PDB file of N, CA, C and O in Angstrom:
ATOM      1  N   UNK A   1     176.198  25.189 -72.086  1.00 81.00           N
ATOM      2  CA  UNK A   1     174.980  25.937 -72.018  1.00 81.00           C
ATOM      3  C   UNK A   1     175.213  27.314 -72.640  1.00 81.00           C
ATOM      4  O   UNK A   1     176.033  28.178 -72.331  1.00 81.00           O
ATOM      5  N   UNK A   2     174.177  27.293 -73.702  1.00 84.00           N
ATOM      6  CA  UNK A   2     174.419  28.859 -74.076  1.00 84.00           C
ATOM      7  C   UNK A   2     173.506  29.929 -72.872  1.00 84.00           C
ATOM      8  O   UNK A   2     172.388  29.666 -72.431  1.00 84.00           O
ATOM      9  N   UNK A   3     174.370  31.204 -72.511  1.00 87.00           N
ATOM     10  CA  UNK A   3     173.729  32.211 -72.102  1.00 87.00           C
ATOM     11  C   UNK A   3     174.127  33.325 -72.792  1.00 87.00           C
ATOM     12  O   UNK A   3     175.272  33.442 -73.230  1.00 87.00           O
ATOM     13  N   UNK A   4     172.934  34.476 -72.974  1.00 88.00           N
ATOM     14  CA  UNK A   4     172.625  35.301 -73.445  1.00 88.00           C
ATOM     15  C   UNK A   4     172.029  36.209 -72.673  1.00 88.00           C
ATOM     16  O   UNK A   4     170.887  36.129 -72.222  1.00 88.00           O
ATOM     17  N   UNK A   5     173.345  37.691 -72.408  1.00 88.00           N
ATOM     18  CA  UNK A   5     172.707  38.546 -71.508  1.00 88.00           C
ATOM     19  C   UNK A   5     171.344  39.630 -72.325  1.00 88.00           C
ATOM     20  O   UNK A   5     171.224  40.166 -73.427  1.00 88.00           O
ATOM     21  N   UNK A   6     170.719  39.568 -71.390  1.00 88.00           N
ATOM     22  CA  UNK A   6     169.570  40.660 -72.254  1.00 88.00           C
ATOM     23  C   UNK A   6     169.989  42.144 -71.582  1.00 88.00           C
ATOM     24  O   UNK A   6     170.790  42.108 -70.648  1.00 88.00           O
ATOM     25  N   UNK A   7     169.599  43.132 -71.919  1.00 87.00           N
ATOM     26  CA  UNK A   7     169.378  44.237 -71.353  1.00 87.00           C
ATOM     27  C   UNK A   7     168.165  44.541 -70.611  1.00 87.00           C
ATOM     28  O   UNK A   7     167.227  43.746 -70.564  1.00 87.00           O
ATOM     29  N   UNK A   8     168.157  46.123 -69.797  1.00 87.00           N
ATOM     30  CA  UNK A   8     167.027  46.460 -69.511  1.00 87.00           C
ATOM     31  C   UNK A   8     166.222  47.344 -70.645  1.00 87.00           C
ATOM     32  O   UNK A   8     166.473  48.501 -70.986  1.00 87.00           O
ATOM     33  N   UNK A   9     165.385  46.640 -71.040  1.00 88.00           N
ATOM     34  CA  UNK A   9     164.385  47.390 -71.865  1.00 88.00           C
ATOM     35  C   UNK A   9     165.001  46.747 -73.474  1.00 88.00           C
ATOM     36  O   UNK A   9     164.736  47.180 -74.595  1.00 88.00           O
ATOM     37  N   UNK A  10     165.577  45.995 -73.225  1.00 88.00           N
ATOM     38  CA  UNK A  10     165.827  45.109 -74.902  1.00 88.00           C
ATOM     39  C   UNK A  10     164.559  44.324 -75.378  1.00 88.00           C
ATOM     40  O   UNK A  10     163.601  43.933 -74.711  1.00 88.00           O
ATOM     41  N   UNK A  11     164.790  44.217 -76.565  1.00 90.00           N
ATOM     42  CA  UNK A  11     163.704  43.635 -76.870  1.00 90.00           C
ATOM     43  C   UNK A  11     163.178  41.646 -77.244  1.00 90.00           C
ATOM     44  O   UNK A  11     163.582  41.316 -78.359  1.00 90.00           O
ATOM     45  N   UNK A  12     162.588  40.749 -76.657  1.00 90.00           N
ATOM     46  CA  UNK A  12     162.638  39.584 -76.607  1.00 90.00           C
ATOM     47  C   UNK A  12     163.594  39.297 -78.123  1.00 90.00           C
ATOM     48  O   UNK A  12     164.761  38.940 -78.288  1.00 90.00           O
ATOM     49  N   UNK A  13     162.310  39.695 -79.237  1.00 92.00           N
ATOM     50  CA  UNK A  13     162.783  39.275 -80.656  1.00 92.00           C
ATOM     51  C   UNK A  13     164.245  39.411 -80.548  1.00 92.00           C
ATOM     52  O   UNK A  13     164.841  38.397 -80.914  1.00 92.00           O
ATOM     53  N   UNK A  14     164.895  40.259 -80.197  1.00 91.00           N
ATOM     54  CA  UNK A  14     166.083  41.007 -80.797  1.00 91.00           C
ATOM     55  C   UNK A  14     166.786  39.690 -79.740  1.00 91.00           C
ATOM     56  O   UNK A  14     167.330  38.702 -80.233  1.00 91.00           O
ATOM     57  N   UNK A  15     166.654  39.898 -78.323  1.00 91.00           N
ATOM     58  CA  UNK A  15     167.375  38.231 -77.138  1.00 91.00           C
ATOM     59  C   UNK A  15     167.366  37.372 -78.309  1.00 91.00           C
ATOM     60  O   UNK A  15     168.397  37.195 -78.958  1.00 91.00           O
ATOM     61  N   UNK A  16     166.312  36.852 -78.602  1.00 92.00           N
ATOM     62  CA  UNK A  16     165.998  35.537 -79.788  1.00 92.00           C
ATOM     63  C   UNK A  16     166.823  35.418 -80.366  1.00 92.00           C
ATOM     64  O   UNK A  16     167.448  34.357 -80.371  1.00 92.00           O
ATOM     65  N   UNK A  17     167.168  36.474 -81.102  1.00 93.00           N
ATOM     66  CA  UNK A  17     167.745  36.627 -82.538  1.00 93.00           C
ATOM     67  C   UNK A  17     169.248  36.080 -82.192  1.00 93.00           C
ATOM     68  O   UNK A  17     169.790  35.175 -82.827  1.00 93.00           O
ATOM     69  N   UNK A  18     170.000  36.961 -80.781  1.00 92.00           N
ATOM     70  CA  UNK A  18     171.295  36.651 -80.176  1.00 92.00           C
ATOM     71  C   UNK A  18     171.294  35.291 -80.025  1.00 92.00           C
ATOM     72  O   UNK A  18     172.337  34.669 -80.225  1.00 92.00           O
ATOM     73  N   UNK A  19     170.035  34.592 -79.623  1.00 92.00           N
ATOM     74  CA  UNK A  19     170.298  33.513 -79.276  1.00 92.00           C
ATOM     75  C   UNK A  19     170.220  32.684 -79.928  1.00 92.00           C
ATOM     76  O   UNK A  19     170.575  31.615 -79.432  1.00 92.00           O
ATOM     77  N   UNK A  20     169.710  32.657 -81.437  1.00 92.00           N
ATOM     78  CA  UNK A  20     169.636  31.400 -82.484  1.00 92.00           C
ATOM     79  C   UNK A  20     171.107  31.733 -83.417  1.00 92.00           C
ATOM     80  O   UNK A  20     171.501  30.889 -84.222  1.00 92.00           O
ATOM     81  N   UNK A  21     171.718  32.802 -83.254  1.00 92.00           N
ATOM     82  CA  UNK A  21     173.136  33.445 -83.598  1.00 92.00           C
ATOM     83  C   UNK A  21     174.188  32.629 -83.666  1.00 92.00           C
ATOM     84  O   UNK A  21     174.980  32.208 -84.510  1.00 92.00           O
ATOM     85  N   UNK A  22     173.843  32.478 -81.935  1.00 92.00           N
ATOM     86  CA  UNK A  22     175.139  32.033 -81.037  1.00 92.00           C
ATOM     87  C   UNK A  22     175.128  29.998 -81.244  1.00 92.00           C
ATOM     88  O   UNK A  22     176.111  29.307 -81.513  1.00 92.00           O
ATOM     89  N   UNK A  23     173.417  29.419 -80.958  1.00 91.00           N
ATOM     90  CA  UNK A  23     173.473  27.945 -80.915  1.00 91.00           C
ATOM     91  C   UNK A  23     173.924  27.919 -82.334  1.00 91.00           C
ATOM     92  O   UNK A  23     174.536  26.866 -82.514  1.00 91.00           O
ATOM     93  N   UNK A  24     173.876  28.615 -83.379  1.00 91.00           N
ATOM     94  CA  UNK A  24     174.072  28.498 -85.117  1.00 91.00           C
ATOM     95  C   UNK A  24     175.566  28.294 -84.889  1.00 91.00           C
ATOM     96  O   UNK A  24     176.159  27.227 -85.050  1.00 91.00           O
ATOM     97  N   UNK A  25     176.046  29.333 -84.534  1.00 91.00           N
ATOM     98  CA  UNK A  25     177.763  29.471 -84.202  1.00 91.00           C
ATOM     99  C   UNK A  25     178.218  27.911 -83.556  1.00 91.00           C
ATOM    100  O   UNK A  25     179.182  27.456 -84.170  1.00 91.00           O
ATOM    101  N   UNK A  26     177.750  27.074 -82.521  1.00 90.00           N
ATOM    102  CA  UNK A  26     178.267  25.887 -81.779  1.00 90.00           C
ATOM    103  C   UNK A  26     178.076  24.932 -82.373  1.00 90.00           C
ATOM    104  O   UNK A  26     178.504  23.880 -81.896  1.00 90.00           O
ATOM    105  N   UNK A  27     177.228  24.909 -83.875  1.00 89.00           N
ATOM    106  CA  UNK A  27     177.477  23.674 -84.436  1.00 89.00           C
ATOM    107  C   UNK A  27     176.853  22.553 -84.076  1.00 89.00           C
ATOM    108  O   UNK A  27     176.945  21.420 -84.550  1.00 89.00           O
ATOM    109  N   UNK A  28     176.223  22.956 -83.216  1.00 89.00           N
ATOM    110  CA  UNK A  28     175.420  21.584 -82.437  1.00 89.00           C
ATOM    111  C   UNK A  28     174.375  20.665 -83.543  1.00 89.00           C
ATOM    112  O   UNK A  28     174.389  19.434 -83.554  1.00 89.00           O
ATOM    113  N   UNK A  29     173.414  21.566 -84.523  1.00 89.00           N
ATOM    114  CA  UNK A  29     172.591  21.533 -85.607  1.00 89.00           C
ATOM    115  C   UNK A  29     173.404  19.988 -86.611  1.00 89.00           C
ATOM    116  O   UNK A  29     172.946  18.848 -86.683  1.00 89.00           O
ATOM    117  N   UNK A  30     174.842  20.600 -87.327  1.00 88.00           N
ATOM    118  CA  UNK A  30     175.084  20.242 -87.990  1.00 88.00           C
ATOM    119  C   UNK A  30     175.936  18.665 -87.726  1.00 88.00           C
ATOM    120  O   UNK A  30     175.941  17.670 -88.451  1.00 88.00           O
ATOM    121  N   UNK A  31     176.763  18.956 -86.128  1.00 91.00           N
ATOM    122  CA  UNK A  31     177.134  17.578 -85.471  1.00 91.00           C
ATOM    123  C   UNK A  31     175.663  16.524 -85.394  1.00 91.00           C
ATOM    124  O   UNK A  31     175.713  15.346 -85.746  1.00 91.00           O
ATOM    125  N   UNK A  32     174.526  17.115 -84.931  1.00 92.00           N
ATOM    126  CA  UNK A  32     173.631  16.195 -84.961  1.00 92.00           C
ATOM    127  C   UNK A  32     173.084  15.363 -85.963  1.00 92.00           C
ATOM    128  O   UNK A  32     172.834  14.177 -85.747  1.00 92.00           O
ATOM    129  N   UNK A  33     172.862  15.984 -87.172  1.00 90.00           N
ATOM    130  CA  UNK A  33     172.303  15.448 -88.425  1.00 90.00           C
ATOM    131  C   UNK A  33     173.820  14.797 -89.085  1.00 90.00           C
ATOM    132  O   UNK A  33     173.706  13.978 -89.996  1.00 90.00           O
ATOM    133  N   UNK A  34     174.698  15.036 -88.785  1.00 88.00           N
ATOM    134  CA  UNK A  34     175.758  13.719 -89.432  1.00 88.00           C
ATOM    135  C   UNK A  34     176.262  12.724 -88.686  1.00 88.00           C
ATOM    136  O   UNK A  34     177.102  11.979 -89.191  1.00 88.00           O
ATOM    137  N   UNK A  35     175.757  12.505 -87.106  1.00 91.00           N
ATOM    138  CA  UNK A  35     175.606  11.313 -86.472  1.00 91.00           C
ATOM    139  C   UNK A  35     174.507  10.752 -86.733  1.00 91.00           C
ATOM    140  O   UNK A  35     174.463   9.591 -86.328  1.00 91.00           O
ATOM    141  N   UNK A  36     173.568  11.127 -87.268  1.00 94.00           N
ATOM    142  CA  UNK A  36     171.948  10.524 -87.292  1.00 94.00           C
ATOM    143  C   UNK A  36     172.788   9.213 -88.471  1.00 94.00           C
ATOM    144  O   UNK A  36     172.526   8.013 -88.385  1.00 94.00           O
ATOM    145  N   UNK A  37     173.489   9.627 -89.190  1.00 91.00           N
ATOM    146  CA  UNK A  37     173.898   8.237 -90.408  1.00 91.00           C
ATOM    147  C   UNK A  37     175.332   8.041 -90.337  1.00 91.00           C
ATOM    148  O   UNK A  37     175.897   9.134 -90.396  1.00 91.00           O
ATOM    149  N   UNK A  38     176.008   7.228 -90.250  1.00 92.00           N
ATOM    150  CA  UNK A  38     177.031   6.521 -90.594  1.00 92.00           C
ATOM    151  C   UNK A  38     177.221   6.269 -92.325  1.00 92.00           C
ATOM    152  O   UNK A  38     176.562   5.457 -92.975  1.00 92.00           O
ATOM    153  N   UNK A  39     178.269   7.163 -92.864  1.00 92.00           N
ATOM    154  CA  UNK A  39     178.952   6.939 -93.714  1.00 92.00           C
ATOM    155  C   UNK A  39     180.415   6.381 -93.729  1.00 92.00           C
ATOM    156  O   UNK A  39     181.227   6.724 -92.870  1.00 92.00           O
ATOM    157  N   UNK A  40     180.725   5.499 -94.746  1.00 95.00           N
ATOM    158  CA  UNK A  40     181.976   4.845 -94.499  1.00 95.00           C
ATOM    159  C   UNK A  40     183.044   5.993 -95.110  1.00 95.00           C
ATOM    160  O   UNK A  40     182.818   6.742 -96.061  1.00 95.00           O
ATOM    161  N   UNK A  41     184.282   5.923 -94.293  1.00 96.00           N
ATOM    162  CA  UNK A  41     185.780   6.729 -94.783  1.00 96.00           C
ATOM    163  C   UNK A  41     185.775   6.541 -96.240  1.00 96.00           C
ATOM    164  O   UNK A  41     186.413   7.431 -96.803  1.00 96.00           O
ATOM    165  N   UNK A  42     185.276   5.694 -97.012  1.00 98.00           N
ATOM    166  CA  UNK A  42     185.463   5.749 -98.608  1.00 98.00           C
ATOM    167  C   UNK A  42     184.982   6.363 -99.091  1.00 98.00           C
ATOM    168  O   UNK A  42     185.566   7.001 -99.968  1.00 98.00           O
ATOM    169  N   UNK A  43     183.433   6.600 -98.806  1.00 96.00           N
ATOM    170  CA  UNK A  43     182.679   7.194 -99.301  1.00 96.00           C
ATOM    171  C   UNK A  43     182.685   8.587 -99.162  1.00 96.00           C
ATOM    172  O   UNK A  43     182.202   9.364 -99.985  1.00 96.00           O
ATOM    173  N   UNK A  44     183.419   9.000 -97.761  1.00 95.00           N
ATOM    174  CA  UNK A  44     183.611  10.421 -97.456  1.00 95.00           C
ATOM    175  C   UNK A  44     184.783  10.979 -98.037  1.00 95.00           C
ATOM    176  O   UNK A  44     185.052  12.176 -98.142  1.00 95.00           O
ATOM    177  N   UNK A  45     185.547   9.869 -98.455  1.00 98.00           N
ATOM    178  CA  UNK A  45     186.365  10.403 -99.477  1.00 98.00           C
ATOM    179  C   UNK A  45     186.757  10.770-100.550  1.00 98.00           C
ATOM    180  O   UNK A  45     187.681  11.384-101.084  1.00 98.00           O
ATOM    181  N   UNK A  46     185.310   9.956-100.877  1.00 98.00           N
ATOM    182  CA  UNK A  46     185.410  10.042-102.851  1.00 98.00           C
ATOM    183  C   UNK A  46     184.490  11.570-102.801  1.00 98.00           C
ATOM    184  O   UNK A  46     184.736  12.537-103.522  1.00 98.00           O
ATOM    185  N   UNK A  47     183.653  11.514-102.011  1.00 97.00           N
ATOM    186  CA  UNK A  47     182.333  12.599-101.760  1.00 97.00           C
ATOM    187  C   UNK A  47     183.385  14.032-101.833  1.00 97.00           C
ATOM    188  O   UNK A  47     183.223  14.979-102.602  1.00 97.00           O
ATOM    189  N   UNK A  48     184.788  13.841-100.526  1.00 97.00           N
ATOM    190  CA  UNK A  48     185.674  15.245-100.243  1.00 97.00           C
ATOM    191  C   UNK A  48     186.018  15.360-101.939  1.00 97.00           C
ATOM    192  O   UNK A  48     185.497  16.305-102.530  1.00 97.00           O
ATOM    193  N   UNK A  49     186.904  14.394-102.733  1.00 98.00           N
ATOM    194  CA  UNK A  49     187.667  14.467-103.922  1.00 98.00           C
ATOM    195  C   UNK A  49     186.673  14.919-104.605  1.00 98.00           C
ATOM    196  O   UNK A  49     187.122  15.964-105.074  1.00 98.00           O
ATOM    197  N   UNK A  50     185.460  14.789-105.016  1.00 98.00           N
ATOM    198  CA  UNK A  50     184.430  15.021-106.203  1.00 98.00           C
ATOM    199  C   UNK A  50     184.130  16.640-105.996  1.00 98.00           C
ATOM    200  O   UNK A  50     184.196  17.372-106.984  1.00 98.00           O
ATOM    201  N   UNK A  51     183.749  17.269-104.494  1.00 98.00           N
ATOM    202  CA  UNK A  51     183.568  18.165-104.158  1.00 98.00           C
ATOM    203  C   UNK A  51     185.186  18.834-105.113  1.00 98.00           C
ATOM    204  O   UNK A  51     185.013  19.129-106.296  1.00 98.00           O
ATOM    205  N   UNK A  52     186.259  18.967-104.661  1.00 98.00           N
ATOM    206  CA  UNK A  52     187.089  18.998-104.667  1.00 98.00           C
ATOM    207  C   UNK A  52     187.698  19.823-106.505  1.00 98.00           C
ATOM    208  O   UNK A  52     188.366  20.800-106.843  1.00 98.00           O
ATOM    209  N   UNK A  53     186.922  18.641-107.242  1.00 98.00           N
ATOM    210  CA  UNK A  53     187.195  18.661-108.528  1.00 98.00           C
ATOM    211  C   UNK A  53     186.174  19.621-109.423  1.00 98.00           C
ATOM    212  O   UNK A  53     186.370  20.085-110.546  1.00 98.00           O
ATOM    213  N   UNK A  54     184.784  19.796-108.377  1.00 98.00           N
ATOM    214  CA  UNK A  54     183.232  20.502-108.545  1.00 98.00           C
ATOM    215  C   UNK A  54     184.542  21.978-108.551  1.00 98.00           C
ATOM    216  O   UNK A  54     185.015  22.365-109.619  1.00 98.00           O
ATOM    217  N   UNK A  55     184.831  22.436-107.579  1.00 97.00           N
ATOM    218  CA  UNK A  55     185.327  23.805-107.509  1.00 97.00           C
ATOM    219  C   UNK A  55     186.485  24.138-107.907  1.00 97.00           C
ATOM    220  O   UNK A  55     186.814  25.321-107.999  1.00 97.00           O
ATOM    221  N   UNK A  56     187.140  23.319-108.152  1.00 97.00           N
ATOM    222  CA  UNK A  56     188.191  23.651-109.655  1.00 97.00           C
ATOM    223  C   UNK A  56     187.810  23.853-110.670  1.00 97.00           C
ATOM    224  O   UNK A  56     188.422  24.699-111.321  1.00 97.00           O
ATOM    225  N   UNK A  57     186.516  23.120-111.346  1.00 96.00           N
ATOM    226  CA  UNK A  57     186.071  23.477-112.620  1.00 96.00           C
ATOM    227  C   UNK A  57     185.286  24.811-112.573  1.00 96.00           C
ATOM    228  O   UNK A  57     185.290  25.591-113.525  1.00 96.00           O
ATOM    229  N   UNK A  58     184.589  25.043-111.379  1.00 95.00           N
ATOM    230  CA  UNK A  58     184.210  26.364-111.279  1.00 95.00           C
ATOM    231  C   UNK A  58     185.594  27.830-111.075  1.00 95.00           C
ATOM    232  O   UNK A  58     185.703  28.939-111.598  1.00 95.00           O
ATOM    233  N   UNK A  59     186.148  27.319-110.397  1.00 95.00           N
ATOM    234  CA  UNK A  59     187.508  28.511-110.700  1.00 95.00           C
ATOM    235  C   UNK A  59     188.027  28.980-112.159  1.00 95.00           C
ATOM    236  O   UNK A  59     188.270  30.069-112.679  1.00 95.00           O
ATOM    237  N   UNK A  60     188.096  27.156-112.709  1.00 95.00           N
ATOM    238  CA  UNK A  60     188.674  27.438-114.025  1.00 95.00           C
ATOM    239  C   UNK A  60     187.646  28.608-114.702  1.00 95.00           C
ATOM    240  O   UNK A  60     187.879  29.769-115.035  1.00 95.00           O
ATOM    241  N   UNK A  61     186.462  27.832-114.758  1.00 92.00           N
ATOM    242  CA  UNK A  61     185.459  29.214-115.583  1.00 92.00           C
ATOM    243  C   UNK A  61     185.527  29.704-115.082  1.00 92.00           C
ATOM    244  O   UNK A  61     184.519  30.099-115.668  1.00 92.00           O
ATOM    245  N   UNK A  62     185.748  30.504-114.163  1.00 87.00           N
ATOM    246  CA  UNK A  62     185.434  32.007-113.458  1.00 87.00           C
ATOM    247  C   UNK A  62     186.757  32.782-114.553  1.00 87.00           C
ATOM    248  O   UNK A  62     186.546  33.861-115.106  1.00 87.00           O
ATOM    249  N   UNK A  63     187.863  32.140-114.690  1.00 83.00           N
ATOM    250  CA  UNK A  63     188.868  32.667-115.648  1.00 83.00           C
ATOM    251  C   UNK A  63     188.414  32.813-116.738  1.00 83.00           C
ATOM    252  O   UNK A  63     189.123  33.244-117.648  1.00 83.00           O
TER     253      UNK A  63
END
């Protein structure tokens, strides 16, 4: 459970703000939407390697 102390005389928006901060921080968002599908270990692997090879070619040009 997230809690979030407020102050006296703080302002809701500003509580809010701490509090979409903190659930952003636990990851909960991003665990959910990659259980919604089953991808197979192959595919997550060719997907890691391709990524992989995407930002080497961008390093290289950055040189």
């Amino acid at each position: 459970m997230i809690i979030v102390p407020v102050k006296d005389g703080e302002n809701l928006e500003r509580a809010l703000k701490k509090f979409k901060r903190k659930y952003e921080k636990t990851g909960i968002v991003k665990e959910l939407r990659k259980r919604q599908q089953y991808n197979k270990p192959s595919v997550l692997k060719r997907l890691k390697m391709e990524h992989a090879i995407y930002v080497q070619k961008l390093r290289q040009n950055e040189e």
